[in-house]
Amino acid sequence: MKIAGTRQLLSFKRLPIRVTIIILLGSLLVFNLSGWYWMRSFEISKETDSQQQLEMVASSVNNAIRTPQIPSILPYVHRFVALENIPEILERNSETTHFKSTQERLLWQRQNFNLQDIALLTTGGLIVADSNNNTIPGDLSPFAALDTEAMDKASHGELASIKFYRVKDQYYRRLYLPIRDGDSVVGIIQLSMQIPYIAELRSIRVQAALQSIIGSLIIIVIGMTIFRLIKRTLKAEETLMQTTRIEAMGSMTAGIAHEIRNPLTAIQALAEEAADQMTPVSQCRQNANDILTETKRLADITDNFLTMAKNPDVLNCDDINIEHVIESIIRLLKKGTAPNININAVFPKNPCIIRANAKALQQIILNLLLNATQALPETGGDVTIIVQNNPQTDITEITIRDTGVGIAPKTLERIFEPFFSTKKNGTGLGLPLTRALLQSMNASCKIKSKEGKGTTVSIEFPTGK
């Protein structure tokens, strides 16, 4: 109950940290998106204002050009001149005083409204006159190819404009206004206007976006650093609590070991006496010998339990034939397992010798095989132990593979944690003891598992001579 309570307490401690990080990231996202949205909305509003301003200017220019009357050249070429002859007529018109008067009116309007350019066009997009006097009358407007759609709308009586376009570091906008003579559209006014603050707004928006991104990254880095520090603190706190429990266990097991050894001594003595009174080849004699073996193993387990609690140093190791150890353990296990459980062993052709402590090795193999058989479903399954020797690395690998239910990923992360167990009556000491014993023999252990597929345990020992 105390262990479960401690784990629950640590989980609650982690919860506020995770919630804080989520809130932090969410707040940064909302802040950045709202800032970008506000800047873009402001930019759109200014673009709308510039459009309205340009339309007002266009209306004033239209009225000015129509006063006292529409330039006569426009209705003339629209109604009476064939399309192929219009350029020639417009070129001739440029030499008249009427043309110069029209151009002066356009120039005055451009200067009065601070425009980039004003041009008078035919409905076909040919230049009649322009305020800057940098085009030839009768030529096609230099923007005809770009603004075909807008010009076509204006020639049909609609006010049309194009989006902002950029020249170097400035933004401009063009608007096309139809010139009517009665019910007919006889010409088009082309206005080009510089919008000075659009470039500044877009520059500010880009800078604000970059600053918000950099600021967010800095905050995230700081947050992640704090999170890692807190995570390490919690991990150290959890490790300290585990160490405290193990130290307490070490003190407790000294008394338990004494109580266990007394009845074990009596059992061992009675088994020896019974074995001496039986026929050497009888099954009863074999069973009595097995009792003696398991009694000694139980005494060794008690010693190993104490060894793990005291964080053991390196155990004394000898050269051991792993095949003999595995075969004896399998023979013992088959007596107590269901008939639908198959335990098989695969050995190399040559004898496989490893450097290990005999008692610790027996305990490790037995513990792993028991776990494998207990992981099988009620319908049974297979447990296979494979021994492989790698002469190049002087490492012998022992693989125990089962076809059981597998281990969940979250459970797999904690299987070596003392006192953690998913079994109803488990102590949570089997695998921690196994790892402690392996480390004391300069050996290692890896476990891979997939739910519904089974588990594979690989342990590696130094190869003996």
Tab-separated table of C-alpha atoms in Angstrom:
chain	number	residue	atom	x	y	z
A	1	MET	CA	0.000	0.000	0.000
A	2	LYS	CA	2.830	2.398	0.805
A	3	ILE	CA	4.554	1.642	-2.489
A	4	ALA	CA	1.362	2.255	-4.461
A	5	GLY	CA	0.768	5.462	-2.559
A	6	THR	CA	4.298	6.658	-3.319
A	7	ARG	CA	3.907	5.935	-7.037
A	8	GLN	CA	0.563	7.753	-7.073
A	9	LEU	CA	2.139	10.737	-5.303
A	10	LEU	CA	4.924	10.925	-7.907
A	11	SER	CA	2.340	10.770	-10.704
A	12	PHE	CA	0.456	13.677	-9.170
A	13	LYS	CA	3.695	15.623	-8.925
A	14	ARG	CA	4.316	15.147	-12.640
A	15	LEU	CA	0.776	16.145	-13.608
A	16	PRO	CA	1.103	19.910	-12.895
A	17	ILE	CA	4.366	20.014	-14.867
A	18	ARG	CA	2.742	18.501	-17.949
A	19	VAL	CA	-0.304	20.743	-17.607
A	20	THR	CA	1.959	23.792	-17.237
A	21	ILE	CA	3.905	22.921	-20.397
A	22	ILE	CA	0.688	22.382	-22.361
A	23	ILE	CA	-0.702	25.704	-21.098
A	24	LEU	CA	2.595	27.452	-21.930
A	25	LEU	CA	2.691	26.105	-25.494
A	26	GLY	CA	-1.013	26.837	-25.966
A	27	SER	CA	-0.600	30.397	-24.685
A	28	LEU	CA	2.355	31.008	-27.002
A	29	LEU	CA	0.376	29.671	-29.951
A	30	VAL	CA	-2.666	31.814	-29.141
A	31	PHE	CA	-0.489	34.894	-28.544
A	32	ASN	CA	1.407	34.496	-31.826
A	33	LEU	CA	-1.680	33.713	-33.882
A	34	SER	CA	-3.615	36.631	-32.383
A	35	GLY	CA	-0.669	38.987	-33.025
A	36	TRP	CA	-0.328	37.852	-36.631
A	37	TYR	CA	-4.101	38.059	-37.112
A	38	TRP	CA	-4.220	41.596	-35.675
A	39	MET	CA	-1.356	42.778	-37.861
A	40	ARG	CA	-2.891	41.230	-40.983
A	41	SER	CA	-6.314	42.699	-40.155
A	42	PHE	CA	-4.759	46.135	-39.740
A	43	GLU	CA	-2.941	45.721	-43.043
A	44	ILE	CA	-6.160	44.685	-44.807
A	45	SER	CA	-7.994	47.688	-43.369
A	46	LYS	CA	-5.281	50.011	-44.696
A	47	GLU	CA	-5.476	48.337	-48.104
A	48	THR	CA	-9.229	48.932	-48.090
A	49	ASP	CA	-8.676	52.560	-47.136
A	50	SER	CA	-6.210	52.986	-49.998
A	51	GLN	CA	-8.731	51.455	-52.400
A	52	GLN	CA	-11.445	53.860	-51.268
A	53	GLN	CA	-9.023	56.790	-51.487
A	54	LEU	CA	-8.025	55.792	-55.010
A	55	GLU	CA	-11.688	55.529	-56.070
A	56	MET	CA	-12.380	59.027	-54.703
A	57	VAL	CA	-9.371	60.398	-56.585
A	58	ALA	CA	-10.516	58.608	-59.737
A	59	SER	CA	-13.952	60.175	-59.446
A	60	SER	CA	-12.414	63.648	-59.064
A	61	VAL	CA	-10.087	63.079	-62.013
A	62	ASN	CA	-13.004	61.857	-64.119
A	63	ASN	CA	-14.993	64.989	-63.357
A	64	ALA	CA	-11.971	67.185	-64.090
A	65	ILE	CA	-11.332	65.511	-67.442
A	66	ARG	CA	-14.979	65.824	-68.443
A	67	THR	CA	-14.936	69.575	-67.712
A	68	PRO	CA	-15.902	71.379	-69.854
A	69	GLN	CA	-16.392	68.237	-71.983
A	70	ILE	CA	-14.958	64.796	-72.744
A	71	PRO	CA	-11.875	64.973	-74.998
A	72	SER	CA	-13.446	64.781	-78.451
A	73	ILE	CA	-10.897	62.318	-79.727
A	74	LEU	CA	-12.379	59.531	-77.554
A	75	PRO	CA	-15.940	59.404	-78.920
A	76	TYR	CA	-14.576	60.058	-82.404
A	77	VAL	CA	-12.267	57.046	-82.603
A	78	HIS	CA	-14.777	54.900	-80.717
A	79	ARG	CA	-17.646	55.556	-83.121
A	80	PHE	CA	-16.159	56.449	-86.506
A	81	VAL	CA	-12.643	55.002	-86.851
A	82	ALA	CA	-11.834	51.415	-87.785
A	83	LEU	CA	-9.672	49.566	-85.282
A	84	GLU	CA	-6.691	49.274	-87.596
A	85	ASN	CA	-6.693	53.054	-88.196
A	86	ILE	CA	-6.969	54.172	-84.559
A	87	PRO	CA	-3.158	54.192	-83.829
A	88	GLU	CA	-2.552	56.496	-86.808
A	89	ILE	CA	-5.362	58.872	-85.791
A	90	LEU	CA	-4.076	59.026	-82.195
A	91	GLU	CA	-0.544	59.755	-83.412
A	92	ARG	CA	-1.813	62.640	-85.553
A	93	ASN	CA	-3.883	63.915	-82.637
A	94	SER	CA	-0.704	64.240	-80.526
A	95	GLU	CA	0.391	67.133	-82.726
A	96	THR	CA	-2.755	69.190	-82.062
A	97	THR	CA	-3.345	71.854	-79.423
A	98	HIS	CA	-6.293	69.820	-78.195
A	99	PHE	CA	-3.921	66.990	-77.265
A	100	LYS	CA	-1.593	69.333	-75.410
A	101	SER	CA	-4.541	70.761	-73.473
A	102	THR	CA	-5.639	67.242	-72.488
A	103	GLN	CA	-2.128	66.315	-71.424
A	104	GLU	CA	-1.829	69.477	-69.301
A	105	ARG	CA	-5.086	68.651	-67.543
A	106	LEU	CA	-3.771	65.123	-66.810
A	107	LEU	CA	-0.473	66.532	-65.507
A	108	TRP	CA	-2.281	68.991	-63.229
A	109	GLN	CA	-4.492	66.231	-61.834
A	110	ARG	CA	-1.470	63.974	-61.222
A	111	GLN	CA	0.330	66.687	-59.298
A	112	ASN	CA	-2.785	67.781	-57.451
A	113	PHE	CA	-3.561	64.282	-56.135
A	114	ASN	CA	0.073	63.154	-55.806
A	115	LEU	CA	-0.388	60.278	-58.241
A	116	GLN	CA	2.286	58.223	-59.942
A	117	ASP	CA	0.694	58.526	-63.378
A	118	ILE	CA	-2.593	59.230	-65.155
A	119	ALA	CA	-3.228	57.906	-68.654
A	120	LEU	CA	-6.150	58.284	-71.026
A	121	LEU	CA	-6.863	55.081	-72.977
A	122	THR	CA	-9.231	53.904	-75.656
A	123	THR	CA	-11.524	50.992	-74.834
A	124	GLY	CA	-8.989	48.806	-76.623
A	125	GLY	CA	-6.155	49.887	-74.299
A	126	LEU	CA	-4.366	52.263	-76.714
A	127	ILE	CA	-2.636	55.343	-75.300
A	128	VAL	CA	-4.433	58.636	-76.009
A	129	ALA	CA	-2.364	60.771	-73.616
A	130	ASP	CA	-0.515	60.351	-70.327
A	131	SER	CA	0.569	62.779	-67.643
A	132	ASN	CA	4.237	61.729	-67.680
A	133	ASN	CA	4.542	61.989	-71.482
A	134	ASN	CA	6.682	58.836	-71.557
A	135	THR	CA	4.514	56.849	-73.994
A	136	ILE	CA	3.665	57.344	-77.632
A	137	PRO	CA	0.004	58.008	-78.478
A	138	GLY	CA	-1.437	55.112	-80.416
A	139	ASP	CA	0.776	52.517	-78.712
A	140	LEU	CA	-0.701	49.807	-76.548
A	141	SER	CA	-0.574	50.530	-72.818
A	142	PRO	CA	2.536	48.920	-71.240
A	143	PHE	CA	0.204	47.352	-68.648
A	144	ALA	CA	-2.242	45.895	-71.168
A	145	ALA	CA	-0.808	42.384	-70.916
A	146	LEU	CA	-0.786	42.456	-67.099
A	147	ASP	CA	-4.143	44.152	-66.548
A	148	THR	CA	-6.196	42.561	-69.318
A	149	GLU	CA	-9.037	41.556	-67.009
A	150	ALA	CA	-9.243	44.972	-65.313
A	151	MET	CA	-9.190	46.819	-68.656
A	152	ASP	CA	-11.881	44.540	-70.038
A	153	LYS	CA	-14.126	45.307	-67.045
A	154	ALA	CA	-13.569	49.040	-67.450
A	155	SER	CA	-14.359	48.865	-71.189
A	156	HIS	CA	-17.686	47.298	-70.198
A	157	GLY	CA	-18.489	50.069	-67.732
A	158	GLU	CA	-17.164	48.626	-64.440
A	159	LEU	CA	-14.697	50.211	-62.057
A	160	ALA	CA	-11.731	47.843	-61.764
A	161	SER	CA	-8.439	47.772	-59.867
A	162	ILE	CA	-5.502	45.437	-59.474
A	163	LYS	CA	-3.810	44.247	-56.310
A	164	PHE	CA	-0.740	45.929	-54.931
A	165	TYR	CA	2.400	45.426	-56.948
A	166	ARG	CA	5.924	46.078	-55.808
A	167	VAL	CA	8.612	48.102	-57.547
A	168	LYS	CA	11.862	47.980	-55.579
A	169	ASP	CA	10.825	48.875	-52.009
A	170	GLN	CA	7.548	50.647	-52.823
A	171	TYR	CA	4.015	49.372	-53.379
A	172	TYR	CA	1.671	50.688	-56.067
A	173	ARG	CA	-1.887	50.185	-57.178
A	174	ARG	CA	-3.609	50.813	-60.524
A	175	LEU	CA	-7.260	51.596	-61.064
A	176	TYR	CA	-9.255	51.688	-64.316
A	177	LEU	CA	-12.298	53.966	-64.557
A	178	PRO	CA	-14.652	53.926	-67.563
A	179	ILE	CA	-15.359	57.224	-69.385
A	180	ARG	CA	-18.952	57.347	-70.557
A	181	ASP	CA	-20.506	59.398	-73.275
A	182	GLY	CA	-24.187	58.883	-72.842
A	183	ASP	CA	-24.794	55.152	-72.571
A	184	SER	CA	-21.544	54.208	-74.268
A	185	VAL	CA	-18.105	53.691	-72.767
A	186	VAL	CA	-15.765	55.607	-75.049
A	187	GLY	CA	-12.522	55.499	-73.058
A	188	ILE	CA	-10.688	54.490	-69.870
A	189	ILE	CA	-8.829	56.476	-67.248
A	190	GLN	CA	-5.781	54.639	-65.890
A	191	LEU	CA	-4.523	55.830	-62.500
A	192	SER	CA	-1.352	54.631	-60.773
A	193	MET	CA	-0.894	55.567	-57.126
A	194	GLN	CA	1.944	54.882	-54.690
A	195	ILE	CA	0.848	53.572	-51.257
A	196	PRO	CA	3.746	54.506	-48.953
A	197	TYR	CA	2.705	52.870	-45.678
A	198	ILE	CA	1.963	49.394	-47.102
A	199	ALA	CA	5.669	48.562	-47.387
A	200	GLU	CA	6.231	49.693	-43.803
A	201	LEU	CA	3.244	47.698	-42.541
A	202	ARG	CA	4.409	44.520	-44.250
A	203	SER	CA	7.939	45.053	-42.971
A	204	ILE	CA	6.603	45.522	-39.434
A	205	ARG	CA	4.464	42.397	-39.775
A	206	VAL	CA	7.443	40.310	-40.896
A	207	GLN	CA	9.634	41.685	-38.097
A	208	ALA	CA	6.904	41.072	-35.520
A	209	ALA	CA	6.474	37.503	-36.767
A	210	LEU	CA	10.223	36.847	-36.572
A	211	GLN	CA	10.458	38.389	-33.099
A	212	SER	CA	7.484	36.369	-31.845
A	213	ILE	CA	8.956	33.163	-33.268
A	214	ILE	CA	12.369	33.842	-31.735
A	215	GLY	CA	10.770	34.829	-28.428
A	216	SER	CA	8.609	31.694	-28.438
A	217	LEU	CA	11.624	29.504	-29.182
A	218	ILE	CA	13.537	31.087	-26.298
A	219	ILE	CA	10.598	30.549	-23.940
A	220	ILE	CA	10.216	26.944	-25.143
A	221	VAL	CA	13.936	26.274	-24.613
A	222	ILE	CA	13.746	27.767	-21.128
A	223	GLY	CA	10.594	25.768	-20.414
A	224	MET	CA	12.149	22.529	-21.653
A	225	THR	CA	15.268	23.186	-19.564
A	226	ILE	CA	13.155	23.742	-16.469
A	227	PHE	CA	11.104	20.652	-17.296
A	228	ARG	CA	14.248	18.523	-17.611
A	229	LEU	CA	15.597	19.845	-14.332
A	230	ILE	CA	12.316	19.070	-12.597
A	231	LYS	CA	12.185	15.657	-14.275
A	232	ARG	CA	15.697	14.866	-13.075
A	233	THR	CA	14.780	16.046	-9.598
A	234	LEU	CA	11.728	13.789	-9.548
A	235	LYS	CA	13.789	10.893	-10.894
A	236	ALA	CA	16.421	11.446	-8.221
A	237	GLU	CA	13.697	11.647	-5.607
A	238	GLU	CA	12.149	8.414	-6.851
A	239	THR	CA	15.564	6.709	-6.914
A	240	LEU	CA	16.210	7.894	-3.382
A	241	MET	CA	12.898	6.459	-2.255
A	242	GLN	CA	13.715	3.136	-3.930
A	243	THR	CA	17.151	3.119	-2.332
A	244	THR	CA	15.567	3.813	1.032
A	245	ARG	CA	13.170	0.908	0.546
A	246	ILE	CA	16.002	-1.409	-0.464
A	247	GLU	CA	18.060	-0.384	2.547
A	248	ALA	CA	15.079	-1.036	4.784
A	249	MET	CA	14.612	-4.379	3.040
A	250	GLY	CA	18.249	-5.250	3.735
A	251	SER	CA	17.764	-4.705	7.434
A	252	MET	CA	14.550	-6.706	7.429
A	253	THR	CA	15.903	-9.636	5.453
A	254	ALA	CA	18.695	-10.295	7.934
A	255	GLY	CA	16.074	-11.444	10.449
A	256	ILE	CA	13.979	-13.219	7.804
A	257	ALA	CA	16.995	-15.157	6.507
A	258	HIS	CA	17.723	-16.448	10.008
A	259	GLU	CA	14.108	-17.644	10.405
A	260	ILE	CA	14.105	-19.335	6.980
A	261	ARG	CA	17.428	-21.110	7.410
A	262	ASN	CA	16.375	-22.909	10.589
A	263	PRO	CA	13.511	-24.920	8.996
A	264	LEU	CA	15.575	-25.358	5.818
A	265	THR	CA	18.288	-27.079	7.840
A	266	ALA	CA	15.719	-29.474	9.274
A	267	ILE	CA	14.213	-30.195	5.839
A	268	GLN	CA	17.666	-30.829	4.396
A	269	ALA	CA	18.579	-33.237	7.202
A	270	LEU	CA	15.328	-35.215	6.862
A	271	ALA	CA	15.684	-35.386	3.044
A	272	GLU	CA	19.256	-36.682	3.378
A	273	GLU	CA	18.098	-39.321	5.874
A	274	ALA	CA	15.233	-40.396	3.604
A	275	ALA	CA	17.518	-40.594	0.567
A	276	ASP	CA	19.965	-42.835	2.413
A	277	GLN	CA	17.177	-45.302	3.217
A	278	MET	CA	15.983	-45.626	-0.385
A	279	THR	CA	17.177	-47.685	-3.323
A	280	PRO	CA	19.680	-45.625	-5.364
A	281	VAL	CA	17.818	-46.071	-8.673
A	282	SER	CA	14.296	-45.594	-7.333
A	283	GLN	CA	12.058	-42.618	-8.194
A	284	CYS	CA	11.657	-41.854	-4.481
A	285	ARG	CA	15.436	-41.541	-4.147
A	286	GLN	CA	15.452	-39.183	-7.130
A	287	ASN	CA	12.636	-37.103	-5.586
A	288	ALA	CA	14.522	-36.918	-2.274
A	289	ASN	CA	17.624	-35.738	-4.116
A	290	ASP	CA	15.508	-33.095	-5.882
A	291	ILE	CA	14.243	-31.944	-2.471
A	292	LEU	CA	17.830	-31.615	-1.299
A	293	THR	CA	18.750	-29.672	-4.443
A	294	GLU	CA	15.831	-27.289	-4.093
A	295	THR	CA	16.470	-26.857	-0.369
A	296	LYS	CA	19.997	-25.784	-1.120
A	297	ARG	CA	18.725	-23.519	-3.869
A	298	LEU	CA	16.249	-21.908	-1.487
A	299	ALA	CA	19.077	-21.228	0.916
A	300	ASP	CA	21.041	-19.721	-1.938
A	301	ILE	CA	18.035	-17.583	-2.893
A	302	THR	CA	18.015	-16.163	0.601
A	303	ASP	CA	21.697	-15.358	0.251
A	304	ASN	CA	21.121	-13.785	-3.150
A	305	PHE	CA	18.229	-11.774	-1.768
A	306	LEU	CA	20.560	-10.361	0.844
A	307	THR	CA	23.204	-9.805	-1.817
A	308	MET	CA	20.825	-7.714	-3.966
A	309	ALA	CA	19.645	-5.692	-0.987
A	310	LYS	CA	23.260	-4.853	-0.163
A	311	ASN	CA	24.131	-3.932	-3.819
A	312	PRO	CA	26.644	-6.744	-4.397
A	313	ASP	CA	30.142	-6.475	-5.760
A	314	VAL	CA	31.468	-8.903	-8.361
A	315	LEU	CA	30.639	-12.556	-7.610
A	316	ASN	CA	33.215	-15.303	-7.885
A	317	CYS	CA	32.867	-16.864	-11.324
A	318	ASP	CA	34.057	-20.163	-12.782
A	319	ASP	CA	33.925	-21.854	-16.166
A	320	ILE	CA	30.503	-23.535	-16.434
A	321	ASN	CA	28.965	-25.723	-19.116
A	322	ILE	CA	25.679	-23.886	-19.689
A	323	GLU	CA	24.108	-26.909	-21.396
A	324	HIS	CA	24.231	-28.979	-18.205
A	325	VAL	CA	22.668	-26.181	-16.144
A	326	ILE	CA	19.808	-25.595	-18.598
A	327	GLU	CA	19.016	-29.290	-19.038
A	328	SER	CA	18.786	-29.860	-15.276
A	329	ILE	CA	16.471	-26.869	-14.846
A	330	ILE	CA	14.238	-27.936	-17.764
A	331	ARG	CA	13.996	-31.461	-16.349
A	332	LEU	CA	12.902	-29.999	-13.025
A	333	LEU	CA	10.397	-27.583	-14.574
A	334	LYS	CA	8.695	-30.232	-16.710
A	335	LYS	CA	7.591	-32.032	-13.547
A	336	GLY	CA	5.414	-29.102	-12.505
A	337	THR	CA	4.197	-27.664	-15.795
A	338	ALA	CA	1.045	-28.504	-17.753
A	339	PRO	CA	1.341	-30.993	-20.611
A	340	ASN	CA	0.309	-28.328	-23.155
A	341	ILE	CA	3.458	-26.283	-22.365
A	342	ASN	CA	6.492	-27.216	-24.463
A	343	ILE	CA	9.953	-26.286	-23.166
A	344	ASN	CA	12.720	-26.795	-25.713
A	345	ALA	CA	16.435	-26.003	-25.765
A	346	VAL	CA	18.761	-25.462	-28.720
A	347	PHE	CA	22.523	-25.748	-28.115
A	348	PRO	CA	25.529	-25.309	-30.413
A	349	LYS	CA	27.365	-28.406	-31.636
A	350	ASN	CA	30.395	-27.768	-29.459
A	351	PRO	CA	30.166	-27.523	-25.658
A	352	CYS	CA	29.439	-23.945	-24.611
A	353	ILE	CA	31.449	-22.753	-21.598
A	354	ILE	CA	30.681	-19.418	-19.921
A	355	ARG	CA	32.166	-17.476	-17.000
A	356	ALA	CA	29.525	-17.333	-14.261
A	357	ASN	CA	28.695	-18.098	-10.671
A	358	ALA	CA	27.019	-21.511	-10.653
A	359	LYS	CA	24.407	-20.740	-7.991
A	360	ALA	CA	23.548	-17.322	-9.408
A	361	LEU	CA	23.336	-18.727	-12.953
A	362	GLN	CA	20.927	-21.444	-11.886
A	363	GLN	CA	18.733	-18.908	-10.127
A	364	ILE	CA	18.712	-16.599	-13.165
A	365	ILE	CA	17.806	-19.298	-15.711
A	366	LEU	CA	15.129	-20.776	-13.462
A	367	ASN	CA	13.579	-17.389	-12.766
A	368	LEU	CA	13.441	-16.447	-16.458
A	369	LEU	CA	11.999	-19.819	-17.490
A	370	LEU	CA	9.355	-19.604	-14.764
A	371	ASN	CA	8.374	-16.154	-15.982
A	372	ALA	CA	8.140	-17.475	-19.544
A	373	THR	CA	5.894	-20.408	-18.634
A	374	GLN	CA	3.674	-18.214	-16.435
A	375	ALA	CA	3.213	-15.768	-19.333
A	376	LEU	CA	1.649	-18.463	-21.538
A	377	PRO	CA	-2.149	-18.544	-21.918
A	378	GLU	CA	-4.282	-21.339	-20.493
A	379	THR	CA	-4.268	-23.040	-23.887
A	380	GLY	CA	-0.521	-23.529	-23.538
A	381	GLY	CA	2.350	-22.546	-25.768
A	382	ASP	CA	6.073	-22.857	-26.408
A	383	VAL	CA	9.133	-21.731	-24.473
A	384	THR	CA	12.421	-21.971	-26.344
A	385	ILE	CA	15.873	-21.365	-24.929
A	386	ILE	CA	18.653	-20.871	-27.467
A	387	VAL	CA	22.372	-20.751	-26.700
A	388	GLN	CA	24.681	-19.078	-29.209
A	389	ASN	CA	28.416	-18.535	-28.957
A	390	ASN	CA	30.200	-15.708	-30.784
A	391	PRO	CA	33.945	-16.466	-30.906
A	392	GLN	CA	34.764	-13.056	-32.369
A	393	THR	CA	33.402	-11.148	-29.361
A	394	ASP	CA	33.922	-13.869	-26.716
A	395	ILE	CA	30.279	-13.441	-25.766
A	396	THR	CA	27.737	-16.206	-25.236
A	397	GLU	CA	24.112	-15.216	-25.708
A	398	ILE	CA	21.270	-17.105	-24.027
A	399	THR	CA	17.866	-16.270	-25.512
A	400	ILE	CA	14.600	-17.296	-23.845
A	401	ARG	CA	11.599	-16.847	-26.124
A	402	ASP	CA	7.948	-17.511	-25.301
A	403	THR	CA	4.650	-17.337	-27.200
A	404	GLY	CA	2.807	-15.731	-24.317
A	405	VAL	CA	0.612	-12.669	-23.946
A	406	GLY	CA	3.507	-10.202	-24.094
A	407	ILE	CA	4.192	-7.130	-21.992
A	408	ALA	CA	2.608	-3.695	-22.394
A	409	PRO	CA	5.095	-0.873	-23.262
A	410	LYS	CA	4.423	1.037	-20.034
A	411	THR	CA	4.911	-2.117	-17.980
A	412	LEU	CA	8.092	-2.981	-19.905
A	413	GLU	CA	9.637	0.307	-18.735
A	414	ARG	CA	9.256	-0.729	-15.083
A	415	ILE	CA	9.964	-4.457	-15.075
A	416	PHE	CA	13.372	-4.040	-13.403
A	417	GLU	CA	11.961	-1.771	-10.716
A	418	PRO	CA	12.051	-3.397	-7.240
A	419	PHE	CA	8.631	-4.318	-5.824
A	420	PHE	CA	6.857	-3.681	-9.143
A	421	SER	CA	4.784	-6.669	-10.265
A	422	THR	CA	1.698	-7.318	-12.381
A	423	LYS	CA	1.150	-10.729	-10.802
A	424	LYS	CA	-1.503	-11.067	-8.146
A	425	ASN	CA	0.852	-12.549	-5.558
A	426	GLY	CA	4.128	-11.307	-7.061
A	427	THR	CA	6.819	-9.702	-4.926
A	428	GLY	CA	8.384	-7.674	-7.725
A	429	LEU	CA	11.869	-8.977	-6.839
A	430	GLY	CA	12.490	-11.655	-9.493
A	431	LEU	CA	13.770	-9.508	-12.359
A	432	PRO	CA	15.538	-6.936	-10.133
A	433	LEU	CA	17.369	-9.819	-8.475
A	434	THR	CA	18.166	-11.294	-11.901
A	435	ARG	CA	19.659	-8.025	-13.129
A	436	ALA	CA	21.632	-7.507	-9.923
A	437	LEU	CA	23.119	-10.991	-10.188
A	438	LEU	CA	23.937	-10.531	-13.878
A	439	GLN	CA	25.687	-7.228	-13.201
A	440	SER	CA	27.707	-8.835	-10.427
A	441	MET	CA	28.960	-11.368	-13.009
A	442	ASN	CA	29.758	-8.766	-15.680
A	443	ALA	CA	26.760	-9.965	-17.726
A	444	SER	CA	23.819	-8.052	-19.235
A	445	CYS	CA	20.135	-8.540	-19.946
A	446	LYS	CA	17.774	-7.177	-22.637
A	447	ILE	CA	14.039	-7.741	-22.886
A	448	LYS	CA	11.845	-7.200	-25.948
A	449	SER	CA	8.131	-7.822	-25.983
A	450	LYS	CA	5.019	-7.226	-28.038
A	451	GLU	CA	1.523	-7.634	-26.702
A	452	GLY	CA	-0.157	-10.721	-28.091
A	453	LYS	CA	3.088	-11.956	-29.688
A	454	GLY	CA	5.294	-12.973	-26.766
A	455	THR	CA	8.510	-11.925	-25.035
A	456	THR	CA	12.198	-12.443	-25.788
A	457	VAL	CA	14.836	-12.200	-23.063
A	458	SER	CA	18.500	-12.078	-24.106
A	459	ILE	CA	21.313	-12.412	-21.576
A	460	GLU	CA	24.981	-12.198	-22.486
A	461	PHE	CA	27.842	-13.817	-20.563
A	462	PRO	CA	31.587	-13.711	-21.113
A	463	THR	CA	32.699	-16.912	-22.824
A	464	GLY	CA	34.826	-19.240	-20.709
A	465	LYS	CA	37.951	-21.091	-21.718
